[in-house]
């Protein structure tokens, strides 16, 4: 006690052989011992920090010793390992037996309402499934009917047909015995060896027919004929015509020559050259 009206809970005790438990409102050491299936003397001995066993407070941490497991009984039939949440009534219903028959093969259980996870109990002989195949399997933690069927190479429907005691396929418990069908061997057909196909050479193509030969007077040219352009005709000199009324060049000199008009116009000749026109200018004498 520190101060007025305040309680400081002591430090958690050292609990190597048990588990820690936090006291809640309404708890007593007797109720805690009964809840965990230990004796009151063992609970008091595991908590020497409690001076008055009749005075505990909510929030106080106490040590609950582990109850020693009862010895494994000698079972004429199968055994079952209790898991968290199991009761004898649920186990009897699961295996299709009565609670009295289950207690009769487990004389070590003095209190039917008190069993512990990990405890081994006996199952009556009638609880074992009648297997025509003679093969049984004991369920282990983590097993499902689907995983068992996959592991044994059978279908879930075949497992359920041989185990009518399983009313819920999604609910099986560790330690439960189920009947396992014998899987039928699958005979695979023998495949005859197939010889590889013999390669067949491709058939030769027939020769193309030659076109009929025609006699020609001249061999065929290699290309179209090339037409060379005709050169420009030379200009012919002739005297200026003395046709009356025809204008004469100025100045006119007797005996001068003039080029006559060629048969091809000068603008159309491909080899024409531009002639420079000489321009004569008169000098001004002033």
mmCIF file of C-alpha atoms in Angstrom:
data_model
loop_
_atom_site.group_PDB
_atom_site.id
_atom_site.type_symbol
_atom_site.label_atom_id
_atom_site.label_comp_id
_atom_site.label_asym_id
_atom_site.label_seq_id
_atom_site.Cartn_x
_atom_site.Cartn_y
_atom_site.Cartn_z
ATOM 1 C CA UNK A 1 0.000 0.000 0.000
ATOM 2 C CA UNK A 2 1.291 3.434 -0.944
ATOM 3 C CA UNK A 3 -0.730 6.533 -0.086
ATOM 4 C CA UNK A 4 -4.384 6.490 0.835
ATOM 5 C CA UNK A 5 -6.767 4.391 -1.230
ATOM 6 C CA UNK A 6 -4.137 3.399 -3.808
ATOM 7 C CA UNK A 7 -2.838 -0.120 -4.361
ATOM 8 C CA UNK A 8 0.416 -0.730 -6.145
ATOM 9 C CA UNK A 9 0.471 -4.343 -7.359
ATOM 10 C CA UNK A 10 3.738 -6.165 -6.721
ATOM 11 C CA UNK A 11 6.070 -7.111 -9.536
ATOM 12 C CA UNK A 12 5.125 -10.229 -11.540
ATOM 13 C CA UNK A 13 6.488 -13.355 -9.874
ATOM 14 C CA UNK A 14 9.063 -15.623 -11.444
ATOM 15 C CA UNK A 15 7.066 -18.404 -13.091
ATOM 16 C CA UNK A 16 9.304 -20.924 -14.888
ATOM 17 C CA UNK A 17 6.964 -23.907 -14.346
ATOM 18 C CA UNK A 18 3.670 -22.254 -15.178
ATOM 19 C CA UNK A 19 1.935 -19.332 -16.825
ATOM 20 C CA UNK A 20 1.133 -15.804 -15.704
ATOM 21 C CA UNK A 21 -2.469 -14.814 -15.063
ATOM 22 C CA UNK A 22 -3.904 -11.346 -14.421
ATOM 23 C CA UNK A 23 -6.595 -11.251 -11.758
ATOM 24 C CA UNK A 24 -9.946 -9.783 -12.806
ATOM 25 C CA UNK A 25 -12.825 -8.543 -10.664
ATOM 26 C CA UNK A 26 -14.555 -11.388 -8.804
ATOM 27 C CA UNK A 27 -11.567 -13.741 -8.923
ATOM 28 C CA UNK A 28 -10.398 -15.778 -5.953
ATOM 29 C CA UNK A 29 -7.496 -18.165 -5.677
ATOM 30 C CA UNK A 30 -9.947 -21.020 -5.272
ATOM 31 C CA UNK A 31 -11.798 -20.137 -8.469
ATOM 32 C CA UNK A 32 -8.539 -19.671 -10.366
ATOM 33 C CA UNK A 33 -7.236 -23.039 -9.157
ATOM 34 C CA UNK A 34 -10.472 -24.731 -10.168
ATOM 35 C CA UNK A 35 -10.469 -22.980 -13.561
ATOM 36 C CA UNK A 36 -6.962 -24.160 -14.399
ATOM 37 C CA UNK A 37 -7.371 -27.613 -12.830
ATOM 38 C CA UNK A 38 -4.705 -27.250 -10.143
ATOM 39 C CA UNK A 39 -4.950 -27.573 -6.423
ATOM 40 C CA UNK A 40 -5.233 -24.532 -4.170
ATOM 41 C CA UNK A 41 -2.100 -25.584 -2.306
ATOM 42 C CA UNK A 42 -0.086 -25.732 -5.558
ATOM 43 C CA UNK A 43 -1.354 -22.275 -6.550
ATOM 44 C CA UNK A 44 -0.444 -20.757 -3.168
ATOM 45 C CA UNK A 45 2.981 -22.432 -3.247
ATOM 46 C CA UNK A 46 3.687 -20.943 -6.697
ATOM 47 C CA UNK A 47 2.877 -17.406 -5.419
ATOM 48 C CA UNK A 48 4.899 -16.742 -2.232
ATOM 49 C CA UNK A 49 4.441 -12.990 -2.763
ATOM 50 C CA UNK A 50 0.757 -13.317 -1.707
ATOM 51 C CA UNK A 51 0.733 -13.088 2.129
ATOM 52 C CA UNK A 52 -3.048 -13.532 2.453
ATOM 53 C CA UNK A 53 -4.617 -16.106 0.082
ATOM 54 C CA UNK A 54 -8.027 -14.534 0.692
ATOM 55 C CA UNK A 55 -6.894 -11.090 -0.499
ATOM 56 C CA UNK A 56 -6.094 -10.550 -4.182
ATOM 57 C CA UNK A 57 -6.812 -7.490 -6.316
ATOM 58 C CA UNK A 58 -7.857 -6.943 -9.964
ATOM 59 C CA UNK A 59 -4.791 -6.342 -12.107
ATOM 60 C CA UNK A 60 -2.550 -8.436 -9.883
ATOM 61 C CA UNK A 61 -0.378 -10.939 -11.787
ATOM 62 C CA UNK A 62 -0.043 -14.410 -10.293
ATOM 63 C CA UNK A 63 1.687 -17.587 -11.386
ATOM 64 C CA UNK A 64 -0.481 -20.568 -12.265
ATOM 65 C CA UNK A 65 1.566 -23.786 -12.233
ATOM 66 C CA UNK A 66 1.127 -26.325 -14.929
ATOM 67 C CA UNK A 67 -0.869 -29.341 -13.898
ATOM 68 C CA UNK A 68 1.122 -32.517 -14.418
ATOM 69 C CA UNK A 69 -0.304 -34.554 -17.241
ATOM 70 C CA UNK A 70 -1.897 -37.810 -16.202
ATOM 71 C CA UNK A 71 -0.082 -40.890 -17.430
ATOM 72 C CA UNK A 72 -1.019 -42.212 -20.845
ATOM 73 C CA UNK A 73 -3.586 -44.947 -20.277
ATOM 74 C CA UNK A 74 -3.379 -48.353 -21.863
ATOM 75 C CA UNK A 75 -6.056 -48.264 -24.527
ATOM 76 C CA UNK A 76 -7.452 -51.384 -26.178
ATOM 77 C CA UNK A 77 -8.505 -49.283 -29.154
ATOM 78 C CA UNK A 78 -7.460 -45.950 -30.612
ATOM 79 C CA UNK A 79 -6.362 -42.862 -28.718
ATOM 80 C CA UNK A 80 -7.237 -39.197 -29.091
ATOM 81 C CA UNK A 81 -5.210 -36.106 -28.143
ATOM 82 C CA UNK A 82 -7.288 -33.313 -26.644
ATOM 83 C CA UNK A 83 -6.992 -29.920 -28.322
ATOM 84 C CA UNK A 84 -7.971 -26.468 -27.128
ATOM 85 C CA UNK A 85 -11.763 -26.157 -26.791
ATOM 86 C CA UNK A 86 -12.480 -29.888 -26.593
ATOM 87 C CA UNK A 87 -14.922 -31.392 -24.134
ATOM 88 C CA UNK A 88 -15.690 -35.050 -23.464
ATOM 89 C CA UNK A 89 -19.218 -34.544 -24.743
ATOM 90 C CA UNK A 90 -17.973 -33.125 -28.052
ATOM 91 C CA UNK A 91 -15.433 -35.937 -28.438
ATOM 92 C CA UNK A 92 -18.120 -38.563 -27.772
ATOM 93 C CA UNK A 93 -20.410 -36.971 -30.360
ATOM 94 C CA UNK A 94 -17.597 -36.713 -32.889
ATOM 95 C CA UNK A 95 -16.794 -40.413 -32.691
ATOM 96 C CA UNK A 96 -20.402 -41.572 -32.395
ATOM 97 C CA UNK A 97 -20.224 -42.993 -28.869
ATOM 98 C CA UNK A 98 -21.920 -42.144 -25.611
ATOM 99 C CA UNK A 99 -20.323 -40.089 -22.866
ATOM 100 C CA UNK A 100 -20.647 -43.041 -20.447
ATOM 101 C CA UNK A 101 -18.735 -45.335 -22.840
ATOM 102 C CA UNK A 102 -16.008 -42.727 -23.200
ATOM 103 C CA UNK A 103 -15.677 -42.335 -19.424
ATOM 104 C CA UNK A 104 -15.672 -46.111 -18.964
ATOM 105 C CA UNK A 105 -12.480 -46.515 -21.007
ATOM 106 C CA UNK A 106 -10.858 -43.509 -19.295
ATOM 107 C CA UNK A 107 -10.935 -44.201 -15.555
ATOM 108 C CA UNK A 108 -8.093 -41.725 -15.009
ATOM 109 C CA UNK A 109 -10.504 -38.841 -15.690
ATOM 110 C CA UNK A 110 -12.056 -38.058 -12.303
ATOM 111 C CA UNK A 111 -13.813 -34.864 -13.399
ATOM 112 C CA UNK A 112 -15.620 -35.179 -16.769
ATOM 113 C CA UNK A 113 -15.762 -31.394 -17.044
ATOM 114 C CA UNK A 114 -11.991 -30.981 -16.736
ATOM 115 C CA UNK A 115 -9.688 -32.097 -19.549
ATOM 116 C CA UNK A 116 -6.565 -30.360 -20.820
ATOM 117 C CA UNK A 117 -5.056 -29.711 -24.252
ATOM 118 C CA UNK A 118 -2.488 -32.399 -25.011
ATOM 119 C CA UNK A 119 -4.144 -34.968 -22.773
ATOM 120 C CA UNK A 120 -4.407 -38.466 -24.260
ATOM 121 C CA UNK A 121 -7.712 -40.263 -23.829
ATOM 122 C CA UNK A 122 -8.878 -43.661 -24.991
ATOM 123 C CA UNK A 123 -11.607 -44.214 -27.535
ATOM 124 C CA UNK A 124 -13.984 -47.148 -27.261
ATOM 125 C CA UNK A 125 -13.540 -49.925 -29.756
ATOM 126 C CA UNK A 126 -16.954 -49.138 -31.229
ATOM 127 C CA UNK A 127 -15.741 -45.655 -31.998
ATOM 128 C CA UNK A 128 -13.376 -46.946 -34.608
ATOM 129 C CA UNK A 129 -14.858 -46.801 -38.105
ATOM 130 C CA UNK A 130 -15.650 -50.094 -39.759
ATOM 131 C CA UNK A 131 -13.221 -50.119 -42.660
ATOM 132 C CA UNK A 132 -13.771 -52.775 -45.313
ATOM 133 C CA UNK A 133 -10.343 -51.964 -46.694
ATOM 134 C CA UNK A 134 -8.672 -52.387 -43.303
ATOM 135 C CA UNK A 135 -6.747 -49.109 -43.706
ATOM 136 C CA UNK A 136 -7.202 -46.299 -41.189
ATOM 137 C CA UNK A 137 -5.623 -42.884 -40.840
ATOM 138 C CA UNK A 138 -5.276 -40.772 -37.692
ATOM 139 C CA UNK A 139 -5.870 -37.075 -38.214
ATOM 140 C CA UNK A 140 -3.020 -34.785 -37.160
ATOM 141 C CA UNK A 141 -3.223 -31.028 -36.471
ATOM 142 C CA UNK A 142 -3.637 -29.085 -39.703
ATOM 143 C CA UNK A 143 -5.263 -31.934 -41.605
ATOM 144 C CA UNK A 144 -8.354 -31.518 -43.755
ATOM 145 C CA UNK A 145 -10.260 -34.092 -45.748
ATOM 146 C CA UNK A 146 -9.055 -32.437 -48.925
ATOM 147 C CA UNK A 147 -5.384 -32.588 -47.888
ATOM 148 C CA UNK A 148 -5.764 -36.206 -46.717
ATOM 149 C CA UNK A 149 -7.415 -37.174 -50.002
ATOM 150 C CA UNK A 150 -4.646 -35.488 -51.981
ATOM 151 C CA UNK A 151 -1.943 -37.113 -49.869
ATOM 152 C CA UNK A 152 -3.423 -40.607 -50.241
ATOM 153 C CA UNK A 153 -4.387 -40.225 -53.891
ATOM 154 C CA UNK A 154 -8.148 -40.606 -53.445
ATOM 155 C CA UNK A 155 -11.134 -38.310 -53.816
ATOM 156 C CA UNK A 156 -12.965 -36.526 -51.000
ATOM 157 C CA UNK A 157 -16.222 -38.233 -52.052
ATOM 158 C CA UNK A 158 -14.609 -41.669 -51.586
ATOM 159 C CA UNK A 159 -13.443 -40.669 -48.091
ATOM 160 C CA UNK A 160 -16.934 -39.502 -47.124
ATOM 161 C CA UNK A 161 -18.551 -42.707 -48.440
ATOM 162 C CA UNK A 162 -16.313 -44.856 -46.213
ATOM 163 C CA UNK A 163 -16.705 -42.558 -43.199
ATOM 164 C CA UNK A 164 -20.448 -41.994 -42.613
ATOM 165 C CA UNK A 165 -19.674 -40.913 -39.037
ATOM 166 C CA UNK A 166 -18.284 -37.634 -40.432
ATOM 167 C CA UNK A 167 -21.346 -35.415 -40.579
ATOM 168 C CA UNK A 168 -19.447 -32.191 -41.326
ATOM 169 C CA UNK A 169 -16.677 -32.612 -43.933
ATOM 170 C CA UNK A 170 -15.099 -29.348 -42.785
ATOM 171 C CA UNK A 171 -14.780 -30.504 -39.167
ATOM 172 C CA UNK A 172 -12.257 -33.186 -38.277
ATOM 173 C CA UNK A 173 -10.180 -33.288 -35.124
ATOM 174 C CA UNK A 174 -6.599 -34.371 -34.437
ATOM 175 C CA UNK A 175 -6.517 -37.984 -33.264
ATOM 176 C CA UNK A 176 -9.667 -38.917 -35.158
ATOM 177 C CA UNK A 177 -9.505 -42.180 -37.087
ATOM 178 C CA UNK A 178 -10.904 -42.249 -40.582
ATOM 179 C CA UNK A 179 -11.179 -45.086 -43.034
ATOM 180 C CA UNK A 180 -9.063 -44.789 -46.150
ATOM 181 C CA UNK A 181 -10.099 -46.396 -49.459
ATOM 182 C CA UNK A 182 -7.549 -48.247 -51.494
ATOM 183 C CA UNK A 183 -6.848 -46.257 -54.651
ATOM 184 C CA UNK A 184 -7.321 -48.207 -57.846
ATOM 185 C CA UNK A 185 -4.179 -48.392 -59.896
ATOM 186 C CA UNK A 186 -4.444 -46.488 -63.102
ATOM 187 C CA UNK A 187 -3.237 -48.571 -66.014
ATOM 188 C CA UNK A 188 -1.856 -46.361 -68.691
ATOM 189 C CA UNK A 189 -2.146 -47.703 -72.240
ATOM 190 C CA UNK A 190 1.060 -48.947 -73.780
ATOM 191 C CA UNK A 191 1.997 -46.778 -76.657
ATOM 192 C CA UNK A 192 3.670 -48.524 -79.543
ATOM 193 C CA UNK A 193 6.807 -46.865 -80.769
ATOM 194 C CA UNK A 194 6.146 -44.863 -83.856
ATOM 195 C CA UNK A 195 8.876 -44.957 -86.457
ATOM 196 C CA UNK A 196 9.826 -41.597 -87.864
ATOM 197 C CA UNK A 197 8.430 -40.868 -91.319
ATOM 198 C CA UNK A 198 10.692 -41.640 -94.245
ATOM 199 C CA UNK A 199 11.538 -38.461 -96.115
ATOM 200 C CA UNK A 200 10.268 -38.508 -99.686
ATOM 201 C CA UNK A 201 12.212 -36.439 -102.208
ATOM 202 C CA UNK A 202 10.073 -33.860 -103.938
ATOM 203 C CA UNK A 203 8.908 -34.690 -107.446
ATOM 204 C CA UNK A 204 10.755 -32.783 -110.178
ATOM 205 C CA UNK A 205 8.809 -30.065 -111.889
ATOM 206 C CA UNK A 206 7.981 -30.708 -115.568
ATOM 207 C CA UNK A 207 9.960 -28.523 -117.970
ATOM 208 C CA UNK A 208 8.194 -25.499 -119.290
ATOM 209 C CA UNK A 209 7.188 -25.780 -122.968
ATOM 210 C CA UNK A 210 9.299 -23.779 -125.334
ATOM 211 C CA UNK A 211 7.487 -21.226 -127.450
ATOM 212 C CA UNK A 212 7.227 -22.095 -131.141
ATOM 213 C CA UNK A 213 10.198 -20.942 -133.128
ATOM 214 C CA UNK A 214 9.493 -18.467 -135.870
ATOM 215 C CA UNK A 215 11.765 -17.691 -138.686
ATOM 216 C CA UNK A 216 12.770 -14.104 -138.837
ATOM 217 C CA UNK A 217 14.738 -12.520 -141.612
ATOM 218 C CA UNK A 218 16.787 -10.477 -139.195
ATOM 219 C CA UNK A 219 17.884 -11.153 -135.633
ATOM 220 C CA UNK A 220 16.043 -9.353 -132.872
ATOM 221 C CA UNK A 221 17.692 -6.129 -131.778
ATOM 222 C CA UNK A 222 18.911 -5.785 -128.219
ATOM 223 C CA UNK A 223 17.019 -2.546 -127.698
ATOM 224 C CA UNK A 224 14.859 -0.032 -129.453
ATOM 225 C CA UNK A 225 16.411 1.575 -132.509
ATOM 226 C CA UNK A 226 18.242 4.797 -131.832
ATOM 227 C CA UNK A 227 17.389 7.539 -134.258
ATOM 228 C CA UNK A 228 20.204 10.003 -134.629
ATOM 229 C CA UNK A 229 19.101 13.560 -135.189
ATOM 230 C CA UNK A 230 19.722 14.902 -138.616
ATOM 231 C CA UNK A 231 22.303 17.642 -138.696
ATOM 232 C CA UNK A 232 21.282 21.148 -139.584
ATOM 233 C CA UNK A 233 21.627 21.801 -143.277
ATOM 234 C CA UNK A 234 24.375 24.209 -144.189
ATOM 235 C CA UNK A 235 23.433 27.648 -145.111
ATOM 236 C CA UNK A 236 23.656 28.424 -148.770
ATOM 237 C CA UNK A 237 25.005 31.641 -150.046
ATOM 238 C CA UNK A 238 23.160 33.439 -152.744
ATOM 239 C CA UNK A 239 23.073 36.864 -153.946
ATOM 240 C CA UNK A 240 20.475 39.274 -152.902
ATOM 241 C CA UNK A 241 17.586 38.803 -155.174
ATOM 242 C CA UNK A 242 16.941 41.600 -157.451
ATOM 243 C CA UNK A 243 13.239 41.310 -157.180
ATOM 244 C CA UNK A 244 11.498 44.565 -157.687
ATOM 245 C CA UNK A 245 9.885 45.840 -154.516
ATOM 246 C CA UNK A 246 12.057 43.722 -152.189
ATOM 247 C CA UNK A 247 13.776 45.832 -149.550
ATOM 248 C CA UNK A 248 17.517 45.594 -149.689
ATOM 249 C CA UNK A 249 19.871 45.789 -146.736
ATOM 250 C CA UNK A 250 21.367 49.146 -145.997
ATOM 251 C CA UNK A 251 24.063 49.811 -146.889
ATOM 252 C CA UNK A 252 23.935 47.730 -149.962
ATOM 253 C CA UNK A 253 27.101 46.827 -151.690
ATOM 254 C CA UNK A 254 27.090 45.309 -155.061
ATOM 255 C CA UNK A 255 28.336 41.791 -155.045
ATOM 256 C CA UNK A 256 27.266 41.126 -151.419
ATOM 257 C CA UNK A 257 25.948 37.726 -150.437
ATOM 258 C CA UNK A 258 23.085 36.781 -148.165
ATOM 259 C CA UNK A 259 22.236 33.445 -146.608
ATOM 260 C CA UNK A 260 19.174 31.817 -148.016
ATOM 261 C CA UNK A 261 16.514 30.332 -145.757
ATOM 262 C CA UNK A 262 17.352 26.635 -145.032
ATOM 263 C CA UNK A 263 14.722 23.906 -145.337
ATOM 264 C CA UNK A 264 14.652 23.578 -141.458
ATOM 265 C CA UNK A 265 14.005 26.648 -139.421
ATOM 266 C CA UNK A 266 16.901 27.835 -137.379
ATOM 267 C CA UNK A 267 14.901 27.820 -134.121
ATOM 268 C CA UNK A 268 14.070 24.139 -134.583
ATOM 269 C CA UNK A 269 17.618 23.032 -135.259
ATOM 270 C CA UNK A 270 19.067 21.170 -132.237
ATOM 271 C CA UNK A 271 22.627 22.197 -133.097
ATOM 272 C CA UNK A 272 22.040 25.879 -133.502
ATOM 273 C CA UNK A 273 24.394 28.360 -131.986
ATOM 274 C CA UNK A 274 23.530 31.824 -130.967
ATOM 275 C CA UNK A 275 25.219 34.328 -133.182
ATOM 276 C CA UNK A 276 26.336 37.542 -131.778
ATOM 277 C CA UNK A 277 24.826 40.433 -133.569
ATOM 278 C CA UNK A 278 27.273 43.064 -134.507
ATOM 279 C CA UNK A 279 25.974 46.511 -134.062
ATOM 280 C CA UNK A 280 27.559 49.290 -136.038
ATOM 281 C CA UNK A 281 27.344 52.694 -134.566
ATOM 282 C CA UNK A 282 28.142 55.825 -136.402
ATOM 283 C CA UNK A 283 30.555 58.215 -134.963
ATOM 284 C CA UNK A 284 29.371 61.620 -134.286
ATOM 285 C CA UNK A 285 31.659 64.185 -135.822
ATOM 286 C CA UNK A 286 30.964 67.117 -133.603
#
